Amino acid sequence: MARAIPVRRKILWTALAWTIGILIFFPILWTFLTSFKTEAEAIASPPSFLFFDWTTENYAEVQERSNYFRHFMNSVVISLGSTLAGLFIAVPAAWSMAFSPTRRTKDILMWMLSTKMLPPVGVLVPLYILFRDGGLLDTRTGLVIVLTLINLPIIVWMLYTYFKEIPGEILEAARMDGASLMKEIVYVLTPMAIPGIASTLLLNVILSWNEAFWTLNLTASKAAPLTAFIASYSSPEGLFYAKLSAASTMAIAPIVILGWFSQKQLVRGLTFGAVK
């Protein structure tokens, strides 16, 4: 029988959750509101929260100055391309580690994860030279490759965790029925791990969408995604806060909407196998 939770405790935890949620969301809300202010109102002190002269001029100027839709398509192609490429590599790798482990499997997983601890600037120069000499600078293909390699450890770790929750007897039964290795992965393993794969896909799309270091250093104009689009509103003359807020709102809106509509799937995938 489940233990009853006192009403007072429920109220306290609910109030705490709402407070934390508002604190996390407030910078996004403030950016959104600032995007409708004039530059003078954006830097006014004390700042005005709702009572100001609302204007959409910033959005018009941003679109006139920069081709938002080109940057948006670059972000879509780069984030989806790197995530799908990572899944294509990570699914077989995670399968082998989960169902054919060796004594070194845990060491390999830890080594893969440790590569995320390396400061990106430490490999910027050699990677830049490789991209320059290979003709990959300022190309979508180059960014897809580098973001795939950067996020691959996370994809493998997440899929490994999900695959470990699937009973190995099911795969053995498929082998006894004559399923090849490819059919075992595609028709047996993948459907059973759809919640985990979906959450992995969503999380890595978000990570790739928000990646700024590599996109700013390996692109100029042709393949520049929305992170470079935002950075273009920082100039030696100073920050244009209202226009910068408009550009930021246009850049984060698609991923915020995606996260909002896919939150149930994301939570379901992240808690996959937590309760047996």
PDB file of N, CA, C and O in Angstrom, residues 129-187:
ATOM      1  N   ILE A 129      43.168  22.918 -39.343  1.00  0.00           N
ATOM      2  CA  ILE A 129      44.086  22.657 -40.458  1.00  0.00           C
ATOM      3  C   ILE A 129      43.577  21.490 -41.309  1.00  0.00           C
ATOM      4  O   ILE A 129      43.628  21.538 -42.548  1.00  0.00           O
ATOM      5  N   LEU A 130      43.089  20.423 -40.639  1.00  0.00           N
ATOM      6  CA  LEU A 130      42.541  19.281 -41.379  1.00  0.00           C
ATOM      7  C   LEU A 130      41.346  19.694 -42.228  1.00  0.00           C
ATOM      8  O   LEU A 130      41.226  19.288 -43.391  1.00  0.00           O
ATOM      9  N   PHE A 131      40.480  20.506 -41.669  1.00  0.00           N
ATOM     10  CA  PHE A 131      39.305  20.963 -42.406  1.00  0.00           C
ATOM     11  C   PHE A 131      39.708  21.891 -43.558  1.00  0.00           C
ATOM     12  O   PHE A 131      39.139  21.812 -44.653  1.00  0.00           O
ATOM     13  N   ARG A 132      40.695  22.749 -43.305  1.00  0.00           N
ATOM     14  CA  ARG A 132      41.134  23.669 -44.356  1.00  0.00           C
ATOM     15  C   ARG A 132      41.742  22.903 -45.526  1.00  0.00           C
ATOM     16  O   ARG A 132      41.411  23.149 -46.686  1.00  0.00           O
ATOM     17  N   ASP A 133      42.628  21.958 -45.203  1.00  0.00           N
ATOM     18  CA  ASP A 133      43.295  21.207 -46.270  1.00  0.00           C
ATOM     19  C   ASP A 133      42.352  20.212 -46.940  1.00  0.00           C
ATOM     20  O   ASP A 133      42.577  19.837 -48.095  1.00  0.00           O
ATOM     21  N   GLY A 134      41.308  19.786 -46.233  1.00  0.00           N
ATOM     22  CA  GLY A 134      40.361  18.832 -46.808  1.00  0.00           C
ATOM     23  C   GLY A 134      39.169  19.475 -47.482  1.00  0.00           C
ATOM     24  O   GLY A 134      38.273  18.772 -47.969  1.00  0.00           O
ATOM     25  N   GLY A 135      39.147  20.796 -47.513  1.00  0.00           N
ATOM     26  CA  GLY A 135      38.050  21.498 -48.164  1.00  0.00           C
ATOM     27  C   GLY A 135      36.731  21.411 -47.423  1.00  0.00           C
ATOM     28  O   GLY A 135      35.657  21.529 -48.026  1.00  0.00           O
ATOM     29  N   LEU A 136      36.784  21.227 -46.102  1.00  0.00           N
ATOM     30  CA  LEU A 136      35.567  21.083 -45.309  1.00  0.00           C
ATOM     31  C   LEU A 136      35.208  22.338 -44.521  1.00  0.00           C
ATOM     32  O   LEU A 136      34.178  22.357 -43.844  1.00  0.00           O
ATOM     33  N   LEU A 137      36.042  23.359 -44.609  1.00  0.00           N
ATOM     34  CA  LEU A 137      35.722  24.598 -43.895  1.00  0.00           C
ATOM     35  C   LEU A 137      34.468  25.235 -44.469  1.00  0.00           C
ATOM     36  O   LEU A 137      34.275  25.280 -45.689  1.00  0.00           O
ATOM     37  N   ASP A 138      33.618  25.716 -43.580  1.00  0.00           N
ATOM     38  CA  ASP A 138      32.384  26.401 -43.959  1.00  0.00           C
ATOM     39  C   ASP A 138      31.498  25.523 -44.844  1.00  0.00           C
ATOM     40  O   ASP A 138      30.930  25.973 -45.834  1.00  0.00           O
ATOM     41  N   THR A 139      31.394  24.243 -44.452  1.00  0.00           N
ATOM     42  CA  THR A 139      30.506  23.314 -45.160  1.00  0.00           C
ATOM     43  C   THR A 139      29.637  22.590 -44.144  1.00  0.00           C
ATOM     44  O   THR A 139      30.054  22.348 -43.005  1.00  0.00           O
ATOM     45  N   ARG A 140      28.425  22.244 -44.563  1.00  0.00           N
ATOM     46  CA  ARG A 140      27.545  21.463 -43.696  1.00  0.00           C
ATOM     47  C   ARG A 140      28.144  20.098 -43.404  1.00  0.00           C
ATOM     48  O   ARG A 140      28.043  19.589 -42.279  1.00  0.00           O
ATOM     49  N   THR A 141      28.778  19.502 -44.425  1.00  0.00           N
ATOM     50  CA  THR A 141      29.372  18.169 -44.243  1.00  0.00           C
ATOM     51  C   THR A 141      30.422  18.185 -43.143  1.00  0.00           C
ATOM     52  O   THR A 141      30.471  17.282 -42.303  1.00  0.00           O
ATOM     53  N   GLY A 142      31.266  19.203 -43.122  1.00  0.00           N
ATOM     54  CA  GLY A 142      32.294  19.299 -42.101  1.00  0.00           C
ATOM     55  C   GLY A 142      31.710  19.397 -40.710  1.00  0.00           C
ATOM     56  O   GLY A 142      32.171  18.724 -39.775  1.00  0.00           O
ATOM     57  N   LEU A 143      30.673  20.222 -40.541  1.00  0.00           N
ATOM     58  CA  LEU A 143      30.053  20.359 -39.224  1.00  0.00           C
ATOM     59  C   LEU A 143      29.328  19.087 -38.812  1.00  0.00           C
ATOM     60  O   LEU A 143      29.312  18.731 -37.632  1.00  0.00           O
ATOM     61  N   VAL A 144      28.700  18.401 -39.766  1.00  0.00           N
ATOM     62  CA  VAL A 144      28.046  17.131 -39.442  1.00  0.00           C
ATOM     63  C   VAL A 144      29.076  16.136 -38.918  1.00  0.00           C
ATOM     64  O   VAL A 144      28.839  15.438 -37.921  1.00  0.00           O
ATOM     65  N   ILE A 145      30.243  16.088 -39.547  1.00  0.00           N
ATOM     66  CA  ILE A 145      31.296  15.156 -39.119  1.00  0.00           C
ATOM     67  C   ILE A 145      31.774  15.487 -37.715  1.00  0.00           C
ATOM     68  O   ILE A 145      31.850  14.618 -36.839  1.00  0.00           O
ATOM     69  N   VAL A 146      32.099  16.757 -37.474  1.00  0.00           N
ATOM     70  CA  VAL A 146      32.670  17.120 -36.179  1.00  0.00           C
ATOM     71  C   VAL A 146      31.651  16.982 -35.054  1.00  0.00           C
ATOM     72  O   VAL A 146      31.973  16.509 -33.950  1.00  0.00           O
ATOM     73  N   LEU A 147      30.384  17.337 -35.285  1.00  0.00           N
ATOM     74  CA  LEU A 147      29.366  17.203 -34.243  1.00  0.00           C
ATOM     75  C   LEU A 147      29.009  15.736 -34.002  1.00  0.00           C
ATOM     76  O   LEU A 147      28.669  15.356 -32.874  1.00  0.00           O
ATOM     77  N   THR A 148      29.083  14.922 -35.034  1.00  0.00           N
ATOM     78  CA  THR A 148      28.875  13.482 -34.846  1.00  0.00           C
ATOM     79  C   THR A 148      29.929  12.916 -33.912  1.00  0.00           C
ATOM     80  O   THR A 148      29.624  12.176 -32.962  1.00  0.00           O
ATOM     81  N   LEU A 149      31.188  13.264 -34.156  1.00  0.00           N
ATOM     82  CA  LEU A 149      32.279  12.756 -33.324  1.00  0.00           C
ATOM     83  C   LEU A 149      32.206  13.299 -31.900  1.00  0.00           C
ATOM     84  O   LEU A 149      32.518  12.588 -30.942  1.00  0.00           O
ATOM     85  N   ILE A 150      31.783  14.538 -31.761  1.00  0.00           N
ATOM     86  CA  ILE A 150      31.704  15.144 -30.426  1.00  0.00           C
ATOM     87  C   ILE A 150      30.622  14.486 -29.578  1.00  0.00           C
ATOM     88  O   ILE A 150      30.822  14.215 -28.391  1.00  0.00           O
ATOM     89  N   ASN A 151      29.453  14.227 -30.177  1.00  0.00           N
ATOM     90  CA  ASN A 151      28.322  13.696 -29.420  1.00  0.00           C
ATOM     91  C   ASN A 151      28.261  12.174 -29.398  1.00  0.00           C
ATOM     92  O   ASN A 151      27.427  11.610 -28.692  1.00  0.00           O
ATOM     93  N   LEU A 152      29.135  11.512 -30.157  1.00  0.00           N
ATOM     94  CA  LEU A 152      29.090  10.051 -30.225  1.00  0.00           C
ATOM     95  C   LEU A 152      29.247   9.362 -28.863  1.00  0.00           C
ATOM     96  O   LEU A 152      28.525   8.392 -28.582  1.00  0.00           O
ATOM     97  N   PRO A 153      30.159   9.808 -27.983  1.00  0.00           N
ATOM     98  CA  PRO A 153      30.249   9.156 -26.671  1.00  0.00           C
ATOM     99  C   PRO A 153      28.938   9.179 -25.888  1.00  0.00           C
ATOM    100  O   PRO A 153      28.562   8.184 -25.259  1.00  0.00           O
ATOM    101  N   ILE A 154      28.215  10.305 -25.939  1.00  0.00           N
ATOM    102  CA  ILE A 154      26.944  10.406 -25.220  1.00  0.00           C
ATOM    103  C   ILE A 154      25.910   9.461 -25.832  1.00  0.00           C
ATOM    104  O   ILE A 154      25.158   8.790 -25.115  1.00  0.00           O
ATOM    105  N   ILE A 155      25.864   9.402 -27.164  1.00  0.00           N
ATOM    106  CA  ILE A 155      24.897   8.528 -27.835  1.00  0.00           C
ATOM    107  C   ILE A 155      25.163   7.073 -27.472  1.00  0.00           C
ATOM    108  O   ILE A 155      24.239   6.319 -27.147  1.00  0.00           O
ATOM    109  N   VAL A 156      26.433   6.657 -27.516  1.00  0.00           N
ATOM    110  CA  VAL A 156      26.779   5.268 -27.192  1.00  0.00           C
ATOM    111  C   VAL A 156      26.435   4.954 -25.742  1.00  0.00           C
ATOM    112  O   VAL A 156      25.861   3.907 -25.445  1.00  0.00           O
ATOM    113  N   TRP A 157      26.757   5.850 -24.838  1.00  0.00           N
ATOM    114  CA  TRP A 157      26.471   5.627 -23.419  1.00  0.00           C
ATOM    115  C   TRP A 157      24.971   5.482 -23.178  1.00  0.00           C
ATOM    116  O   TRP A 157      24.532   4.576 -22.459  1.00  0.00           O
ATOM    117  N   MET A 158      24.177   6.359 -23.755  1.00  0.00           N
ATOM    118  CA  MET A 158      22.735   6.307 -23.542  1.00  0.00           C
ATOM    119  C   MET A 158      22.147   5.028 -24.130  1.00  0.00           C
ATOM    120  O   MET A 158      21.355   4.330 -23.472  1.00  0.00           O
ATOM    121  N   LEU A 159      22.536   4.681 -25.359  1.00  0.00           N
ATOM    122  CA  LEU A 159      21.996   3.475 -25.983  1.00  0.00           C
ATOM    123  C   LEU A 159      22.457   2.225 -25.250  1.00  0.00           C
ATOM    124  O   LEU A 159      21.694   1.261 -25.112  1.00  0.00           O
ATOM    125  N   TYR A 160      23.689   2.225 -24.779  1.00  0.00           N
ATOM    126  CA  TYR A 160      24.191   1.084 -23.999  1.00  0.00           C
ATOM    127  C   TYR A 160      23.329   0.864 -22.758  1.00  0.00           C
ATOM    128  O   TYR A 160      22.963  -0.271 -22.426  1.00  0.00           O
ATOM    129  N   THR A 161      22.995   1.960 -22.080  1.00  0.00           N
ATOM    130  CA  THR A 161      22.146   1.858 -20.885  1.00  0.00           C
ATOM    131  C   THR A 161      20.775   1.292 -21.216  1.00  0.00           C
ATOM    132  O   THR A 161      20.256   0.430 -20.496  1.00  0.00           O
ATOM    133  N   TYR A 162      20.174   1.749 -22.315  1.00  0.00           N
ATOM    134  CA  TYR A 162      18.853   1.256 -22.701  1.00  0.00           C
ATOM    135  C   TYR A 162      18.911  -0.206 -23.140  1.00  0.00           C
ATOM    136  O   TYR A 162      18.051  -1.012 -22.783  1.00  0.00           O
ATOM    137  N   PHE A 163      19.934  -0.568 -23.905  1.00  0.00           N
ATOM    138  CA  PHE A 163      20.041  -1.928 -24.415  1.00  0.00           C
ATOM    139  C   PHE A 163      20.264  -2.934 -23.286  1.00  0.00           C
ATOM    140  O   PHE A 163      19.810  -4.077 -23.378  1.00  0.00           O
ATOM    141  N   LYS A 164      20.946  -2.496 -22.231  1.00  0.00           N
ATOM    142  CA  LYS A 164      21.190  -3.400 -21.090  1.00  0.00           C
ATOM    143  C   LYS A 164      19.905  -3.799 -20.396  1.00  0.00           C
ATOM    144  O   LYS A 164      19.854  -4.829 -19.704  1.00  0.00           O
ATOM    145  N   GLU A 165      18.852  -3.009 -20.548  1.00  0.00           N
ATOM    146  CA  GLU A 165      17.575  -3.312 -19.914  1.00  0.00           C
ATOM    147  C   GLU A 165      16.754  -4.327 -20.711  1.00  0.00           C
ATOM    148  O   GLU A 165      15.738  -4.818 -20.221  1.00  0.00           O
ATOM    149  N   ILE A 166      17.173  -4.621 -21.931  1.00  0.00           N
ATOM    150  CA  ILE A 166      16.436  -5.576 -22.768  1.00  0.00           C
ATOM    151  C   ILE A 166      16.945  -6.987 -22.489  1.00  0.00           C
ATOM    152  O   ILE A 166      18.158  -7.227 -22.544  1.00  0.00           O
ATOM    153  N   PRO A 167      16.063  -7.947 -22.176  1.00  0.00           N
ATOM    154  CA  PRO A 167      16.507  -9.322 -21.880  1.00  0.00           C
ATOM    155  C   PRO A 167      17.241  -9.932 -23.067  1.00  0.00           C
ATOM    156  O   PRO A 167      16.761  -9.907 -24.204  1.00  0.00           O
ATOM    157  N   GLY A 168      18.421 -10.469 -22.797  1.00  0.00           N
ATOM    158  CA  GLY A 168      19.195 -11.100 -23.853  1.00  0.00           C
ATOM    159  C   GLY A 168      18.542 -12.339 -24.423  1.00  0.00           C
ATOM    160  O   GLY A 168      18.838 -12.746 -25.556  1.00  0.00           O
ATOM    161  N   GLU A 169      17.619 -12.969 -23.650  1.00  0.00           N
ATOM    162  CA  GLU A 169      16.955 -14.186 -24.121  1.00  0.00           C
ATOM    163  C   GLU A 169      16.123 -13.927 -25.376  1.00  0.00           C
ATOM    164  O   GLU A 169      15.952 -14.817 -26.214  1.00  0.00           O
ATOM    165  N   ILE A 170      15.586 -12.701 -25.490  1.00  0.00           N
ATOM    166  CA  ILE A 170      14.776 -12.374 -26.664  1.00  0.00           C
ATOM    167  C   ILE A 170      15.642 -12.397 -27.929  1.00  0.00           C
ATOM    168  O   ILE A 170      15.238 -12.905 -28.979  1.00  0.00           O
ATOM    169  N   LEU A 171      16.849 -11.847 -27.827  1.00  0.00           N
ATOM    170  CA  LEU A 171      17.750 -11.859 -28.971  1.00  0.00           C
ATOM    171  C   LEU A 171      18.230 -13.274 -29.291  1.00  0.00           C
ATOM    172  O   LEU A 171      18.388 -13.637 -30.461  1.00  0.00           O
ATOM    173  N   GLU A 172      18.437 -14.073 -28.248  1.00  0.00           N
ATOM    174  CA  GLU A 172      18.839 -15.470 -28.476  1.00  0.00           C
ATOM    175  C   GLU A 172      17.737 -16.241 -29.192  1.00  0.00           C
ATOM    176  O   GLU A 172      18.009 -17.075 -30.072  1.00  0.00           O
ATOM    177  N   ALA A 173      16.490 -15.950 -28.832  1.00  0.00           N
ATOM    178  CA  ALA A 173      15.364 -16.608 -29.510  1.00  0.00           C
ATOM    179  C   ALA A 173      15.312 -16.216 -30.979  1.00  0.00           C
ATOM    180  O   ALA A 173      15.022 -17.041 -31.857  1.00  0.00           O
ATOM    181  N   ALA A 174      15.619 -14.949 -31.254  1.00  0.00           N
ATOM    182  CA  ALA A 174      15.629 -14.501 -32.652  1.00  0.00           C
ATOM    183  C   ALA A 174      16.726 -15.203 -33.440  1.00  0.00           C
ATOM    184  O   ALA A 174      16.535 -15.585 -34.605  1.00  0.00           O
ATOM    185  N   ARG A 175      17.883 -15.405 -32.808  1.00  0.00           N
ATOM    186  CA  ARG A 175      18.978 -16.106 -33.484  1.00  0.00           C
ATOM    187  C   ARG A 175      18.592 -17.558 -33.769  1.00  0.00           C
ATOM    188  O   ARG A 175      18.913 -18.101 -34.832  1.00  0.00           O
ATOM    189  N   MET A 176      17.916 -18.186 -32.808  1.00  0.00           N
ATOM    190  CA  MET A 176      17.497 -19.574 -33.001  1.00  0.00           C
ATOM    191  C   MET A 176      16.478 -19.701 -34.135  1.00  0.00           C
ATOM    192  O   MET A 176      16.387 -20.744 -34.797  1.00  0.00           O
ATOM    193  N   ASP A 177      15.728 -18.629 -34.377  1.00  0.00           N
ATOM    194  CA  ASP A 177      14.764 -18.626 -35.478  1.00  0.00           C
ATOM    195  C   ASP A 177      15.413 -18.286 -36.815  1.00  0.00           C
ATOM    196  O   ASP A 177      14.721 -18.171 -37.831  1.00  0.00           O
ATOM    197  N   GLY A 178      16.734 -18.090 -36.802  1.00  0.00           N
ATOM    198  CA  GLY A 178      17.457 -17.866 -38.049  1.00  0.00           C
ATOM    199  C   GLY A 178      17.691 -16.418 -38.401  1.00  0.00           C
ATOM    200  O   GLY A 178      18.078 -16.130 -39.537  1.00  0.00           O
ATOM    201  N   ALA A 179      17.479 -15.500 -37.461  1.00  0.00           N
ATOM    202  CA  ALA A 179      17.693 -14.074 -37.748  1.00  0.00           C
ATOM    203  C   ALA A 179      19.182 -13.770 -37.855  1.00  0.00           C
ATOM    204  O   ALA A 179      19.976 -14.215 -37.018  1.00  0.00           O
ATOM    205  N   SER A 180      19.547 -13.043 -38.878  1.00  0.00           N
ATOM    206  CA  SER A 180      20.937 -12.609 -39.021  1.00  0.00           C
ATOM    207  C   SER A 180      21.216 -11.471 -38.050  1.00  0.00           C
ATOM    208  O   SER A 180      20.303 -10.944 -37.408  1.00  0.00           O
ATOM    209  N   LEU A 181      22.486 -11.089 -37.949  1.00  0.00           N
ATOM    210  CA  LEU A 181      22.862 -10.021 -37.026  1.00  0.00           C
ATOM    211  C   LEU A 181      22.141  -8.721 -37.377  1.00  0.00           C
ATOM    212  O   LEU A 181      21.619  -8.030 -36.499  1.00  0.00           O
ATOM    213  N   MET A 182      22.095  -8.380 -38.671  1.00  0.00           N
ATOM    214  CA  MET A 182      21.439  -7.149 -39.087  1.00  0.00           C
ATOM    215  C   MET A 182      19.953  -7.176 -38.778  1.00  0.00           C
ATOM    216  O   MET A 182      19.379  -6.211 -38.270  1.00  0.00           O
ATOM    217  N   LYS A 183      19.287  -8.311 -39.067  1.00  0.00           N
ATOM    218  CA  LYS A 183      17.859  -8.422 -38.778  1.00  0.00           C
ATOM    219  C   LYS A 183      17.597  -8.395 -37.272  1.00  0.00           C
ATOM    220  O   LYS A 183      16.584  -7.856 -36.821  1.00  0.00           O
ATOM    221  N   GLU A 184      18.517  -8.971 -36.504  1.00  0.00           N
ATOM    222  CA  GLU A 184      18.368  -8.950 -35.050  1.00  0.00           C
ATOM    223  C   GLU A 184      18.374  -7.524 -34.521  1.00  0.00           C
ATOM    224  O   GLU A 184      17.563  -7.161 -33.653  1.00  0.00           O
ATOM    225  N   ILE A 185      19.272  -6.682 -35.059  1.00  0.00           N
ATOM    226  CA  ILE A 185      19.368  -5.296 -34.608  1.00  0.00           C
ATOM    227  C   ILE A 185      18.189  -4.470 -35.112  1.00  0.00           C
ATOM    228  O   ILE A 185      17.585  -3.700 -34.357  1.00  0.00           O
ATOM    229  N   VAL A 186      17.834  -4.643 -36.399  1.00  0.00           N
ATOM    230  CA  VAL A 186      16.820  -3.792 -37.023  1.00  0.00           C
ATOM    231  C   VAL A 186      15.410  -4.174 -36.608  1.00  0.00           C
ATOM    232  O   VAL A 186      14.585  -3.306 -36.282  1.00  0.00           O
ATOM    233  N   TYR A 187      15.106  -5.493 -36.585  1.00  0.00           N
ATOM    234  CA  TYR A 187      13.720  -5.933 -36.389  1.00  0.00           C
ATOM    235  C   TYR A 187      13.389  -6.386 -34.969  1.00  0.00           C
ATOM    236  O   TYR A 187      12.215  -6.511 -34.625  1.00  0.00           O
TER     237      TYR A 187
END
